Amino acid sequence: MKFGRTRTLRGQITVVGGVARENLIVSDGLVNMGFLVERFVTWDSKLPNGTGNRFHTGILSLDTMIPGTDMNAGDNRQIAWSMSSVNGVDGGIIQPMSIIDPDHIVNRDLFLIFTDSTDAVYNYLIEGRVVSLTDDEAIITIIKETSQA
């Protein structure tokens, strides 16, 4: 395994009905090239103006998942989780928190899923390194990616 340059994925996602899903990386058939996620942060695009609480839960997944899926560390398709909450009435903020499984490499698809979240627009930033994989490493990564809890 050889590590290459650092890359970022960033953008916004709109939550409607408490859920959202976005395909961030689409498989290009090059299974010997991957992306190791090193940082995953999500945050509200604007602070609430005294209108109430806003909260969100984001999941990075290697496979499409049903909107409303819970965070599940036992599901090998899920590789990172992020959450935060803002109280618009008293200004209390629970700092964004993320958890990343350091032992997963994306070499096909990557999805961002928001679940149990307040309807709003949220920002995301994903930082990682490009990885070159041998044939054996690519096979192991694909097996790991498709095994489910």
Short mmCIF file of C-alpha atoms in Angstrom, two decimals:
data_model
loop_
_atom_site.label_atom_id
_atom_site.label_comp_id
_atom_site.label_asym_id
_atom_site.label_seq_id
_atom_site.Cartn_x
_atom_site.Cartn_y
_atom_site.Cartn_z
CA MET A 1 0.00 0.00 0.00
CA LYS A 2 1.40 3.38 -1.03
CA PHE A 3 0.01 6.67 0.19
CA GLY A 4 -0.36 9.63 -2.15
CA ARG A 5 -1.63 13.17 -1.93
CA THR A 6 -4.15 14.51 0.52
CA ARG A 7 -7.55 15.26 -1.03
CA THR A 8 -10.72 16.85 0.27
CA LEU A 9 -14.39 16.45 -0.50
CA ARG A 10 -16.57 19.32 0.65
CA GLY A 11 -20.00 20.64 -0.02
CA GLN A 12 -23.50 20.98 1.31
CA ILE A 13 -26.35 18.54 1.75
CA THR A 14 -30.03 19.41 2.25
CA VAL A 15 -32.01 17.44 4.80
CA VAL A 16 -35.75 17.09 4.09
CA GLY A 17 -38.03 15.01 6.28
CA GLY A 18 -35.13 14.33 8.64
CA VAL A 19 -33.03 12.46 6.05
CA ALA A 20 -30.68 13.02 3.11
CA ARG A 21 -28.38 10.90 0.97
CA GLU A 22 -25.61 11.91 -1.44
CA ASN A 23 -23.25 9.74 -3.49
CA LEU A 24 -19.87 11.48 -3.06
CA ILE A 25 -17.56 9.03 -4.85
CA VAL A 26 -18.77 6.88 -7.72
CA SER A 27 -16.92 3.68 -8.59
CA ASP A 28 -14.69 4.21 -11.61
CA GLY A 29 -13.63 0.57 -11.87
CA LEU A 30 -10.08 1.33 -10.68
CA VAL A 31 -10.10 -0.95 -7.62
CA ASN A 32 -6.35 -0.52 -7.13
CA MET A 33 -6.86 3.15 -6.23
CA GLY A 34 -8.49 4.08 -2.96
CA PHE A 35 -9.17 6.88 -0.53
CA LEU A 36 -8.37 6.64 3.20
CA VAL A 37 -10.69 8.92 5.19
CA GLU A 38 -8.70 10.74 7.89
CA ARG A 39 -11.13 13.52 8.85
CA PHE A 40 -14.93 13.86 8.64
CA VAL A 41 -16.71 16.97 9.88
CA THR A 42 -20.29 18.16 9.45
CA TRP A 43 -21.83 21.40 10.68
CA ASP A 44 -24.91 23.56 10.34
CA SER A 45 -24.81 26.10 7.50
CA LYS A 46 -26.23 28.78 9.80
CA LEU A 47 -27.05 29.13 13.46
CA PRO A 48 -30.72 29.06 14.45
CA ASN A 49 -32.06 32.48 15.34
CA GLY A 50 -33.89 31.68 18.56
CA THR A 51 -36.37 29.40 16.81
CA GLY A 52 -35.43 26.19 18.55
CA ASN A 53 -32.99 23.32 18.49
CA ARG A 54 -31.21 21.94 15.45
CA PHE A 55 -29.38 18.66 15.42
CA HIS A 56 -27.89 16.34 12.86
CA THR A 57 -26.36 12.90 12.50
CA GLY A 58 -24.16 12.07 9.50
CA ILE A 59 -22.88 8.69 8.35
CA LEU A 60 -20.21 7.89 5.76
CA SER A 61 -21.05 4.59 4.14
CA LEU A 62 -19.48 2.38 1.48
CA ASP A 63 -22.92 1.29 0.26
CA THR A 64 -26.26 2.95 -0.21
CA MET A 65 -28.43 2.67 2.87
CA ILE A 66 -32.08 3.26 3.60
CA PRO A 67 -32.64 6.82 4.83
CA GLY A 68 -33.35 6.67 8.55
CA THR A 69 -30.64 4.06 9.16
CA ASP A 70 -29.15 4.26 12.65
CA MET A 71 -25.45 4.71 13.33
CA ASN A 72 -24.16 1.16 13.65
CA ALA A 73 -20.49 0.41 14.29
CA GLY A 74 -21.27 -3.28 13.74
CA ASP A 75 -22.15 -2.62 10.08
CA ASN A 76 -18.94 -2.76 7.98
CA ARG A 77 -20.53 -0.53 5.35
CA GLN A 78 -20.50 2.40 7.79
CA ILE A 79 -17.00 3.86 8.22
CA ALA A 80 -17.52 7.24 9.94
CA TRP A 81 -20.11 9.05 12.01
CA SER A 82 -20.66 12.72 12.85
CA MET A 83 -23.15 14.55 15.06
CA SER A 84 -23.86 17.98 16.51
CA SER A 85 -26.62 19.99 18.13
CA VAL A 86 -27.38 23.69 18.49
CA ASN A 87 -29.91 25.18 20.89
CA GLY A 88 -31.27 28.30 19.19
CA VAL A 89 -32.97 29.58 22.34
CA ASP A 90 -29.99 29.84 24.69
CA GLY A 91 -27.17 29.52 22.13
CA GLY A 92 -25.85 26.25 23.54
CA ILE A 93 -23.77 24.29 21.07
CA ILE A 94 -22.68 20.69 21.31
CA GLN A 95 -19.44 20.78 19.36
CA PRO A 96 -19.42 18.62 16.25
CA MET A 97 -18.08 15.20 17.07
CA SER A 98 -16.88 12.63 14.58
CA ILE A 99 -15.69 9.08 14.83
CA ILE A 100 -13.76 7.47 11.98
CA ASP A 101 -12.83 3.83 11.56
CA PRO A 102 -9.15 4.13 10.51
CA ASP A 103 -9.13 0.64 8.99
CA HIS A 104 -11.33 1.22 5.93
CA ILE A 105 -10.31 2.29 2.44
CA VAL A 106 -12.85 3.54 -0.08
CA ASN A 107 -12.13 2.00 -3.47
CA ARG A 108 -15.59 1.99 -5.00
CA ASP A 109 -18.53 4.14 -3.78
CA LEU A 110 -18.82 6.54 -0.85
CA PHE A 111 -22.17 7.83 0.42
CA LEU A 112 -23.02 10.57 2.90
CA ILE A 113 -26.25 9.88 4.76
CA PHE A 114 -28.00 12.17 7.22
CA THR A 115 -30.56 10.61 9.52
CA ASP A 116 -32.68 11.80 12.47
CA SER A 117 -31.70 15.38 11.58
CA THR A 118 -33.47 18.72 11.63
CA ASP A 119 -34.51 19.85 8.16
CA ALA A 120 -31.83 22.32 7.06
CA VAL A 121 -28.73 22.71 4.89
CA TYR A 122 -25.54 21.27 6.36
CA ASN A 123 -21.88 21.53 5.35
CA TYR A 124 -19.45 18.63 5.19
CA LEU A 125 -15.69 18.30 4.87
CA ILE A 126 -13.97 14.98 4.28
CA GLU A 127 -10.19 14.83 4.20
CA GLY A 128 -8.18 11.80 3.21
CA ARG A 129 -5.25 10.42 1.33
CA VAL A 130 -5.15 8.70 -2.02
CA VAL A 131 -3.93 5.11 -1.67
CA SER A 132 -2.47 2.73 -4.27
CA LEU A 133 -3.43 -0.88 -3.55
CA THR A 134 -1.96 -4.16 -4.71
CA ASP A 135 -4.41 -6.66 -6.22
CA ASP A 136 -4.51 -8.60 -2.94
CA GLU A 137 -5.15 -5.46 -0.88
CA ALA A 138 -7.92 -4.41 -3.28
CA ILE A 139 -9.65 -7.80 -2.93
CA ILE A 140 -9.48 -7.63 0.87
CA THR A 141 -10.88 -4.09 0.82
CA ILE A 142 -13.82 -5.13 -1.38
CA ILE A 143 -14.59 -8.16 0.81
CA LYS A 144 -14.51 -5.97 3.91
CA GLU A 145 -16.70 -3.38 2.22
CA THR A 146 -19.41 -5.86 1.27
CA SER A 147 -19.56 -7.83 4.51
CA GLN A 148 -22.54 -6.68 6.52
CA ALA A 149 -23.57 -6.97 10.13
#
